[in-house]
Amino acid sequence: MKLLLVNTNQTRMPDPVPPIGLSYLASAVRDADHVCTVFDLTFRPAYEEDLKAHLRDTRPELIGLSLRNVDNTAYPKSVSFTEGFQEVVRICRQVTPQTPIVLGGPAFSLFPEQLLEKLGADYGVPGEGEIALLDLLQALQDGHPPTEKIIHPKGGGQVNLNTLTPAWDLFETNRYFRDGGSLNLQTKRGCRYKCSYCSYPLLEGSAVRQRDPVKVVDEMEFCLDKYGIDYFFFVDNVFNYPREHSIAICREILKRHLDIHWTAYTSPGVVDAEMFAIYKDAGCDALDFGSDSMSQVGLSSMSKWFTVTKIKDATRWCRENEIQISHSLIFGPPGETMASVEETIANVHECAPDVVIAMIGVRIYPHTPLARRLVKKGWIKEEDIGLEPVFYIENALREHLFERLQEEARKHHNWILPGFSKKMNHPMLFERLRAKGNKGPMWKMIA
Ligand code: SF4
């Protein structure tokens, strides 16, 4: 079968996102002896004619659209991406009206029925696609198209993560690295934690499945040798859990004497001084902590399992090891007060991270503990948690919170407010910074 995978993501701020999930998927498709091509919208603001030409040239028998996010998850300046998805479907239908379209990716997995209906697609694969998409290709090849639109893997199986290899040859990998400063890879899937608002356990499962550290570092070494990529981004939800798995990856990097650097998403819940020292030795120079709040009220509200003291320890240990640190925070969850907001701000100043990324309001995703709690309380109806973004902001804060956080952002250049800020929206400036060889997450350059 001839499959065309379309990466519909066009967001390039602050950095273009190397589509690691699609890259692993394309590789699995080729390994199963199907023909796979990729059309990537990331570097194509105007893509219609190119996509039409690609469709005419390749005549795919199945088109897979990867949908990463339904919106930019920022409040108050929310931007919906669904019209963009509709446009891609329109073009595909115009050129290849008989070719079935299958949807996948995190956005689809969260809103399967809504997106199938909105886009008029034929099929959808929620969750990881390495098995279900191959099942669909096989069924189409056998002349037995599925009667159900939502395709789950036969027997509910999950892919063996040690079989993953990226198909970066199908993407503009060198450009992703040049413009984005790093290349993504994944060392595990799943998250065992239950933060109230978070959809990741729904997307990847609550059991953590790990890749063999040797395979992870094989992938890094391959990218270093083939593309000269020497900066990596571990896109796991929580790189430092399980701690020993992350340490084993570091030891493998050290064993091979790889001259590389890396960054990751981490949690302050699983930290100690020795861990950061090993990370540093293995090339880590920046970590983004999903701290969410620096008040106990905020942490408890979002079901975080660590304390403010732990966040301060993590920040101090990173600084001692010359690892740059950013804290991502969410202001306004249920129960937050101006006193807890001030407590968070004071604690941020006390521990002085390099950068603070402050989100206002909690994006409500379906089937999360927060969504269930708010539906039960009558704050929102279940059917209203859909493609149009809804944010929870504690009522008592609405009057002062925006102004208070903007005041911090005006006074401190290292405070980024994605819902307001222009600090992370300067494409020309960022391109110049990257052209000078700056690598790693863009926030490092604001610090
Ligand atoms: S916020 Fe992070 S740690 Fe919490 S459930 Fe989501 S992925 Fe897991």
Short mmCIF file of C-alpha atoms and ligand atoms in Angstrom, two decimals:
data_model
loop_
_atom_site.label_atom_id
_atom_site.label_comp_id
_atom_site.label_asym_id
_atom_site.label_seq_id
_atom_site.Cartn_x
_atom_site.Cartn_y
_atom_site.Cartn_z
CA MET A 1 0.00 0.00 0.00
CA LYS A 2 1.09 3.56 -0.66
CA LEU A 3 0.64 5.77 2.39
CA LEU A 4 1.06 9.51 2.56
CA LEU A 5 1.59 10.95 6.04
CA VAL A 6 0.90 14.67 6.40
CA ASN A 7 2.34 16.59 9.33
CA THR A 8 -0.29 19.33 9.74
CA ASN A 9 1.59 21.26 12.43
CA GLN A 10 2.60 24.73 11.25
CA THR A 11 3.49 26.22 14.63
CA ARG A 12 7.10 27.35 14.60
CA MET A 13 7.16 29.57 17.65
CA PRO A 14 9.20 29.36 19.72
CA ASP A 15 10.77 26.52 17.68
CA PRO A 16 9.72 24.19 14.86
CA VAL A 17 8.89 20.82 16.43
CA PRO A 18 10.60 17.79 14.87
CA PRO A 19 7.68 15.33 14.54
CA ILE A 20 9.23 12.40 16.36
CA GLY A 21 5.97 10.43 16.67
CA LEU A 22 5.36 10.65 12.93
CA SER A 23 8.96 9.73 12.26
CA TYR A 24 8.69 6.52 14.34
CA LEU A 25 5.35 5.75 12.68
CA ALA A 26 6.71 6.19 9.15
CA SER A 27 9.54 3.83 9.98
CA ALA A 28 7.12 1.15 11.25
CA VAL A 29 5.08 1.50 8.05
CA ARG A 30 8.15 1.00 5.86
CA ASP A 31 9.30 -1.96 7.95
CA ALA A 32 5.96 -3.61 7.14
CA ASP A 33 6.80 -3.28 3.41
CA HIS A 34 4.41 -0.46 2.63
CA VAL A 35 5.52 2.62 0.71
CA CYS A 36 5.49 5.74 2.85
CA THR A 37 5.95 9.36 1.82
CA VAL A 38 5.67 12.44 4.01
CA PHE A 39 4.37 15.92 3.32
CA ASP A 40 5.37 18.29 6.11
CA LEU A 41 3.60 21.64 6.50
CA THR A 42 5.99 22.97 9.14
CA PHE A 43 8.20 24.96 6.78
CA ARG A 44 5.46 25.69 4.24
CA PRO A 45 3.26 28.67 5.16
CA ALA A 46 1.67 28.36 1.70
CA TYR A 47 1.48 24.71 0.79
CA GLU A 48 -1.61 24.15 -1.37
CA GLU A 49 0.05 23.82 -4.77
CA ASP A 50 2.92 21.71 -3.40
CA LEU A 51 0.50 19.35 -1.65
CA LYS A 52 -1.60 19.00 -4.79
CA ALA A 53 1.51 18.20 -6.81
CA HIS A 54 2.64 15.67 -4.20
CA LEU A 55 -0.76 13.97 -4.26
CA ARG A 56 -0.76 13.81 -8.07
CA ASP A 57 2.80 12.47 -8.17
CA THR A 58 2.48 9.83 -5.47
CA ARG A 59 -1.19 8.80 -5.81
CA PRO A 60 -1.44 7.49 -2.23
CA GLU A 61 -3.90 4.72 -1.37
CA LEU A 62 -4.30 6.05 2.16
CA ILE A 63 -3.65 9.53 3.56
CA GLY A 64 -2.81 9.89 7.23
CA LEU A 65 -3.15 13.31 8.85
CA SER A 66 -1.18 13.84 12.03
CA LEU A 67 -3.00 16.31 14.32
CA ARG A 68 -0.77 17.50 17.14
CA ASN A 69 -2.81 20.11 19.02
CA VAL A 70 -6.30 21.50 18.50
CA ASP A 71 -5.15 24.93 19.68
CA ASN A 72 -2.16 26.75 21.13
CA THR A 73 -3.34 26.08 24.75
CA ALA A 74 -2.66 29.72 25.66
CA TYR A 75 -5.11 32.04 27.37
CA PRO A 76 -6.37 34.64 26.61
CA LYS A 77 -4.88 34.63 23.11
CA SER A 78 -6.12 31.18 22.10
CA VAL A 79 -5.66 30.15 18.50
CA SER A 80 -7.64 27.21 17.11
CA PHE A 81 -6.01 24.95 14.50
CA THR A 82 -9.11 23.11 13.31
CA GLU A 83 -9.70 25.34 10.29
CA GLY A 84 -6.19 24.52 9.15
CA PHE A 85 -6.96 20.79 9.44
CA GLN A 86 -10.13 21.29 7.37
CA GLU A 87 -8.13 23.01 4.66
CA VAL A 88 -5.74 20.05 4.36
CA VAL A 89 -8.70 17.65 4.06
CA ARG A 90 -10.32 19.89 1.43
CA ILE A 91 -7.19 19.81 -0.74
CA CYS A 92 -6.80 16.03 -0.39
CA ARG A 93 -10.45 15.44 -1.29
CA GLN A 94 -10.15 17.74 -4.30
CA VAL A 95 -7.15 15.95 -5.80
CA THR A 96 -7.72 12.35 -4.65
CA PRO A 97 -11.43 12.10 -3.81
CA GLN A 98 -11.40 8.28 -3.65
CA THR A 99 -8.48 8.01 -1.24
CA PRO A 100 -9.50 7.33 2.36
CA ILE A 101 -8.22 9.70 5.02
CA VAL A 102 -7.21 8.51 8.49
CA LEU A 103 -6.64 10.90 11.40
CA GLY A 104 -4.18 10.40 14.23
CA GLY A 105 -1.96 12.22 16.70
CA PRO A 106 -2.55 13.63 20.20
CA ALA A 107 -5.29 16.09 19.16
CA PHE A 108 -7.26 13.34 17.48
CA SER A 109 -6.79 11.02 20.44
CA LEU A 110 -8.38 13.59 22.76
CA PHE A 111 -11.28 14.51 20.49
CA PRO A 112 -11.86 11.51 18.20
CA GLU A 113 -15.59 11.79 17.46
CA GLN A 114 -15.55 15.58 17.21
CA LEU A 115 -12.64 15.65 14.76
CA LEU A 116 -13.95 12.77 12.64
CA GLU A 117 -17.19 14.66 12.26
CA LYS A 118 -15.67 18.11 11.79
CA LEU A 119 -13.16 16.98 9.18
CA GLY A 120 -15.33 14.35 7.50
CA ALA A 121 -12.48 11.83 7.61
CA ASP A 122 -12.94 8.12 6.95
CA TYR A 123 -10.99 6.65 9.86
CA GLY A 124 -9.13 7.61 12.99
CA VAL A 125 -6.44 5.95 15.07
CA PRO A 126 -6.43 7.13 18.70
CA GLY A 127 -3.30 6.66 20.79
CA GLU A 128 -0.09 5.27 19.36
CA GLY A 129 -0.42 4.30 15.73
CA GLU A 130 2.34 1.78 15.12
CA ILE A 131 -0.01 -1.23 15.33
CA ALA A 132 -3.48 0.12 14.49
CA LEU A 133 -2.34 1.96 11.35
CA LEU A 134 -0.67 -1.20 10.07
CA ASP A 135 -3.90 -3.11 10.79
CA LEU A 136 -5.80 -0.54 8.73
CA LEU A 137 -3.32 -0.71 5.85
CA GLN A 138 -3.54 -4.50 5.84
CA ALA A 139 -7.36 -4.45 5.88
CA LEU A 140 -7.44 -2.04 2.94
CA GLN A 141 -4.86 -4.08 1.07
CA ASP A 142 -6.93 -7.22 1.62
CA GLY A 143 -10.00 -5.46 0.25
CA HIS A 144 -11.80 -5.54 3.59
CA PRO A 145 -12.13 -1.90 4.66
CA PRO A 146 -13.11 -1.68 8.35
CA THR A 147 -16.73 -0.91 9.09
CA GLU A 148 -15.81 1.00 12.25
CA LYS A 149 -14.33 4.45 11.82
CA ILE A 150 -12.21 4.39 14.97
CA ILE A 151 -9.45 1.81 14.61
CA HIS A 152 -7.97 0.20 17.71
CA PRO A 153 -5.09 -2.29 17.50
CA LYS A 154 -6.25 -5.88 17.23
CA GLY A 155 -6.14 -7.47 20.68
CA GLY A 156 -5.44 -4.06 22.25
CA GLY A 157 -1.69 -4.55 21.75
CA GLN A 158 0.99 -1.94 22.31
CA VAL A 159 4.09 -1.52 20.22
CA ASN A 160 7.36 -2.82 21.61
CA LEU A 161 9.24 0.46 22.07
CA ASN A 162 12.54 -1.25 21.40
CA THR A 163 11.47 -1.67 17.77
CA LEU A 164 11.19 2.12 17.28
CA THR A 165 13.55 3.77 14.86
CA PRO A 166 13.01 7.23 13.38
CA ALA A 167 12.63 7.78 9.63
CA TRP A 168 14.33 11.18 9.62
CA ASP A 169 15.33 10.68 5.98
CA LEU A 170 11.69 11.50 5.09
CA PHE A 171 11.82 14.91 6.80
CA GLU A 172 13.83 18.13 6.52
CA THR A 173 15.89 16.99 9.47
CA ASN A 174 18.83 19.32 8.96
CA ARG A 175 16.47 22.29 8.75
CA TYR A 176 14.66 21.23 11.92
CA PHE A 177 18.01 21.17 13.66
CA ARG A 178 19.21 24.44 12.16
CA ASP A 179 15.99 26.35 12.93
CA GLY A 180 14.99 24.53 16.11
CA GLY A 181 18.35 23.93 17.75
CA SER A 182 17.71 20.29 18.71
CA LEU A 183 16.26 17.00 17.52
CA ASN A 184 13.56 15.17 19.45
CA LEU A 185 13.63 11.62 20.70
CA GLN A 186 11.60 9.56 23.13
CA THR A 187 12.93 7.24 25.81
CA LYS A 188 9.60 6.01 27.18
CA ARG A 189 5.84 6.33 26.89
CA GLY A 190 3.23 6.71 29.63
CA CYS A 191 2.99 8.64 32.88
CA ARG A 192 2.13 7.15 36.25
CA TYR A 193 1.16 10.46 37.83
CA LYS A 194 -2.34 11.88 37.96
CA CYS A 195 -2.03 15.65 37.78
CA SER A 196 -5.59 16.90 37.75
CA TYR A 197 -5.65 18.68 34.38
CA CYS A 198 -3.27 16.50 32.40
CA SER A 199 -4.21 14.47 29.36
CA TYR A 200 -0.90 12.61 28.90
CA PRO A 201 -1.87 9.54 30.95
CA LEU A 202 -4.94 9.29 28.71
CA LEU A 203 -2.82 9.56 25.57
CA GLU A 204 0.04 7.25 26.47
CA GLY A 205 -1.35 5.22 29.37
CA SER A 206 -0.58 5.31 33.07
CA ALA A 207 1.96 2.49 32.93
CA VAL A 208 5.45 3.63 31.98
CA ARG A 209 7.04 1.65 29.14
CA GLN A 210 10.75 2.22 28.74
CA ARG A 211 13.10 1.82 25.81
CA ASP A 212 16.35 0.01 26.29
CA PRO A 213 18.92 2.75 27.10
CA VAL A 214 21.28 1.19 24.54
CA LYS A 215 18.63 1.65 21.81
CA VAL A 216 18.04 5.25 22.90
CA VAL A 217 21.72 6.09 22.64
CA ASP A 218 22.02 4.12 19.38
CA GLU A 219 19.44 6.54 17.99
CA MET A 220 21.42 9.55 19.25
CA GLU A 221 24.66 8.22 17.82
CA PHE A 222 22.99 7.50 14.48
CA CYS A 223 21.67 11.09 14.28
CA LEU A 224 25.08 12.46 15.28
CA ASP A 225 26.88 10.40 12.63
CA LYS A 226 24.36 10.83 9.82
CA TYR A 227 23.17 14.43 10.31
CA GLY A 228 25.77 15.94 12.62
CA ILE A 229 23.09 16.51 15.25
CA ASP A 230 24.71 17.13 18.60
CA TYR A 231 21.81 18.55 20.63
CA PHE A 232 18.82 16.40 21.61
CA PHE A 233 15.47 16.99 23.29
CA PHE A 234 14.05 14.08 25.30
CA VAL A 235 10.34 14.72 24.80
CA ASP A 236 9.16 12.20 27.43
CA ASN A 237 6.56 13.67 29.77
CA VAL A 238 8.93 13.17 32.69
CA PHE A 239 12.48 12.26 31.68
CA ASN A 240 13.67 11.79 35.26
CA TYR A 241 11.11 9.10 36.14
CA PRO A 242 12.08 6.33 36.54
CA ARG A 243 15.27 7.92 37.83
CA GLU A 244 17.39 4.80 37.18
CA HIS A 245 16.28 4.63 33.55
CA SER A 246 17.40 8.21 32.93
CA ILE A 247 20.69 7.50 34.72
CA ALA A 248 21.25 4.38 32.58
CA ILE A 249 20.85 6.52 29.44
CA CYS A 250 23.39 9.00 30.80
CA ARG A 251 25.86 6.22 31.60
CA GLU A 252 25.48 4.86 28.05
CA ILE A 253 26.19 8.33 26.60
CA LEU A 254 29.27 8.61 28.83
CA LYS A 255 30.46 5.11 27.94
CA ARG A 256 30.47 6.04 24.24
CA HIS A 257 32.12 9.45 24.85
CA LEU A 258 29.50 11.17 22.71
CA ASP A 259 30.16 14.88 22.29
CA ILE A 260 26.53 15.97 22.59
CA HIS A 261 24.21 18.13 24.69
CA TRP A 262 20.60 17.62 25.62
CA THR A 263 17.55 18.99 27.38
CA ALA A 264 14.36 17.39 28.74
CA TYR A 265 11.05 17.87 30.50
CA THR A 266 11.50 16.95 34.14
CA SER A 267 9.58 16.84 37.39
CA PRO A 268 10.78 18.29 40.71
CA GLY A 269 9.20 15.24 42.35
CA VAL A 270 12.08 12.90 41.51
CA VAL A 271 15.30 14.80 42.13
CA ASP A 272 18.56 14.55 44.05
CA ALA A 273 21.95 16.20 43.80
CA GLU A 274 23.73 13.13 42.41
CA MET A 275 21.22 12.76 39.57
CA PHE A 276 21.88 16.28 38.26
CA ALA A 277 25.65 15.79 38.48
CA ILE A 278 25.35 12.68 36.27
CA TYR A 279 23.00 14.52 33.88
CA LYS A 280 25.54 17.33 33.56
CA ASP A 281 28.41 14.93 32.88
CA ALA A 282 26.31 13.29 30.13
CA GLY A 283 25.69 16.60 28.34
CA CYS A 284 22.56 18.08 29.93
CA ASP A 285 22.68 21.87 29.92
CA ALA A 286 19.01 22.89 30.33
CA LEU A 287 15.91 21.40 31.99
CA ASP A 288 12.28 22.47 31.86
CA PHE A 289 10.49 21.62 35.11
CA GLY A 290 6.74 21.05 35.09
CA SER A 291 6.44 22.59 38.55
CA ASP A 292 3.02 24.17 37.87
CA SER A 293 2.93 26.19 41.10
CA MET A 294 5.18 27.32 43.91
CA SER A 295 2.47 27.44 46.56
CA GLN A 296 1.13 24.41 48.38
CA VAL A 297 -2.42 25.56 47.53
CA GLY A 298 -1.66 25.47 43.81
CA LEU A 299 0.29 22.20 43.99
CA SER A 300 -2.49 20.45 45.93
CA SER A 301 -5.16 21.81 43.61
CA MET A 302 -3.42 20.27 40.59
CA SER A 303 -2.68 17.01 42.46
CA LYS A 304 1.08 17.49 42.32
CA TRP A 305 2.83 15.10 44.65
CA PHE A 306 5.89 17.21 45.50
CA THR A 307 6.46 20.24 47.71
CA VAL A 308 7.74 23.77 47.21
CA THR A 309 10.88 22.75 49.11
CA LYS A 310 11.56 20.08 46.51
CA ILE A 311 11.21 22.65 43.71
CA LYS A 312 13.73 24.90 45.44
CA ASP A 313 16.12 21.96 45.93
CA ALA A 314 15.86 21.03 42.24
CA THR A 315 16.60 24.61 41.21
CA ARG A 316 19.59 24.88 43.53
CA TRP A 317 21.08 21.55 42.42
CA CYS A 318 20.70 22.50 38.77
CA ARG A 319 22.48 25.78 39.38
CA GLU A 320 25.29 24.02 41.26
CA ASN A 321 25.74 21.81 38.20
CA GLU A 322 25.49 24.72 35.72
CA ILE A 323 22.29 23.38 34.20
CA GLN A 324 19.94 26.15 33.08
CA ILE A 325 16.44 25.80 34.42
CA SER A 326 12.98 26.91 33.45
CA HIS A 327 9.86 26.43 35.58
CA SER A 328 6.51 26.08 33.82
CA LEU A 329 3.72 27.41 36.03
CA ILE A 330 -0.08 27.47 35.81
CA PHE A 331 -1.92 30.25 37.63
CA GLY A 332 -5.59 30.14 38.56
CA PRO A 333 -6.51 26.47 39.32
CA PRO A 334 -9.47 25.76 41.61
CA GLY A 335 -8.84 27.14 45.09
CA GLU A 336 -6.05 29.52 44.05
CA THR A 337 -6.18 32.89 45.81
CA MET A 338 -4.22 36.11 45.34
CA ALA A 339 -2.32 35.09 48.49
CA SER A 340 -1.22 31.81 46.86
CA VAL A 341 -0.37 33.71 43.65
CA GLU A 342 1.85 36.06 45.68
CA GLU A 343 3.39 33.09 47.48
CA THR A 344 4.33 31.54 44.13
CA ILE A 345 5.79 34.81 42.85
CA ALA A 346 7.84 35.27 46.03
CA ASN A 347 9.15 31.70 45.81
CA VAL A 348 10.07 32.17 42.16
CA HIS A 349 12.15 35.20 43.12
CA GLU A 350 13.74 33.32 45.98
CA CYS A 351 14.90 30.37 43.88
CA ALA A 352 15.61 32.53 40.79
CA PRO A 353 15.33 30.11 37.87
CA ASP A 354 16.70 31.24 34.52
CA VAL A 355 13.22 31.45 33.00
CA VAL A 356 9.59 31.25 34.16
CA ILE A 357 6.89 30.23 31.69
CA ALA A 358 3.58 31.31 33.25
CA MET A 359 0.29 30.07 31.84
CA ILE A 360 -2.91 31.76 32.94
CA GLY A 361 -5.83 29.41 33.49
CA VAL A 362 -6.00 25.64 33.27
CA ARG A 363 -6.98 24.22 29.88
CA ILE A 364 -9.76 21.68 30.46
CA TYR A 365 -9.34 18.45 28.52
CA PRO A 366 -12.01 15.75 28.42
CA HIS A 367 -11.92 12.78 30.83
CA THR A 368 -9.25 14.31 33.09
CA PRO A 369 -9.76 14.37 36.88
CA LEU A 370 -10.25 18.16 36.70
CA ALA A 371 -12.88 17.86 33.97
CA ARG A 372 -14.78 15.23 35.97
CA ARG A 373 -14.63 17.40 39.10
CA LEU A 374 -15.90 20.50 37.29
CA VAL A 375 -18.70 18.60 35.54
CA LYS A 376 -19.79 17.14 38.87
CA LYS A 377 -19.85 20.61 40.42
CA GLY A 378 -21.92 21.92 37.51
CA TRP A 379 -19.21 24.40 36.45
CA ILE A 380 -19.25 23.02 32.91
CA LYS A 381 -21.28 20.47 30.95
CA GLU A 382 -19.44 17.45 29.61
CA GLU A 383 -20.53 18.22 26.05
CA ASP A 384 -18.99 21.70 26.31
CA ILE A 385 -15.49 20.28 26.76
CA GLY A 386 -14.67 20.11 23.08
CA LEU A 387 -12.67 21.60 20.28
CA GLU A 388 -13.28 25.17 21.46
CA PRO A 389 -10.77 25.69 24.28
CA VAL A 390 -12.14 26.24 27.78
CA PHE A 391 -9.88 27.45 30.60
CA TYR A 392 -10.55 27.36 34.32
CA ILE A 393 -9.52 30.50 36.17
CA GLU A 394 -10.58 30.84 39.77
CA ASN A 395 -13.31 33.47 39.78
CA ALA A 396 -11.93 35.58 42.59
CA LEU A 397 -8.70 36.11 40.61
CA ARG A 398 -10.10 37.36 37.34
CA GLU A 399 -9.89 41.01 38.30
CA HIS A 400 -6.24 41.14 39.39
CA LEU A 401 -4.37 38.08 38.11
CA PHE A 402 -3.71 39.21 34.53
CA GLU A 403 -2.42 42.61 35.57
CA ARG A 404 -0.30 41.14 38.37
CA LEU A 405 1.44 38.64 36.09
CA GLN A 406 1.92 41.18 33.33
CA GLU A 407 3.54 43.44 35.90
CA GLU A 408 6.04 40.66 36.71
CA ALA A 409 6.68 40.08 33.01
CA ARG A 410 7.32 43.81 32.48
CA LYS A 411 9.75 43.96 35.39
CA HIS A 412 11.56 40.69 34.70
CA HIS A 413 12.72 39.86 31.19
CA ASN A 414 12.85 36.13 32.03
CA TRP A 415 9.09 35.86 32.72
CA ILE A 416 7.26 34.54 29.66
CA LEU A 417 3.46 34.70 29.48
CA PRO A 418 2.53 32.63 26.40
CA GLY A 419 -1.06 33.95 26.46
CA PHE A 420 0.17 37.56 26.19
CA SER A 421 3.85 37.69 25.60
CA LYS A 422 5.65 38.82 22.51
CA LYS A 423 8.93 37.58 23.98
CA MET A 424 8.57 34.17 22.32
CA ASN A 425 7.12 35.45 19.06
CA HIS A 426 9.97 37.01 17.12
CA PRO A 427 10.65 34.72 14.16
CA MET A 428 13.32 36.95 12.59
CA LEU A 429 15.19 37.42 15.86
CA PHE A 430 15.05 33.71 16.61
CA GLU A 431 16.31 32.83 13.14
CA ARG A 432 19.25 35.19 13.68
CA LEU A 433 20.00 33.60 17.05
CA ARG A 434 19.88 30.12 15.51
CA ALA A 435 22.03 31.25 12.58
CA LYS A 436 24.72 32.12 15.13
CA GLY A 437 24.74 28.47 16.18
CA ASN A 438 22.66 28.76 19.36
CA LYS A 439 21.33 25.34 20.26
CA GLY A 440 18.85 24.01 22.79
CA PRO A 441 15.45 25.34 23.81
CA MET A 442 14.67 28.90 22.79
CA TRP A 443 14.00 29.93 26.39
CA LYS A 444 17.74 29.53 27.09
CA MET A 445 18.32 32.57 24.91
CA ILE A 446 15.91 34.70 26.91
CA ALA A 447 17.53 33.84 30.23
S1 SF4 B 1 1.65 16.89 34.25
FE1 SF4 B 1 3.44 15.61 33.81
S2 SF4 B 1 3.70 14.37 35.64
FE2 SF4 B 1 1.62 15.18 35.72
S3 SF4 B 1 0.34 13.59 34.78
FE3 SF4 B 1 0.92 15.03 33.18
S4 SF4 B 1 2.74 14.18 32.23
FE4 SF4 B 1 2.45 13.16 34.19
#
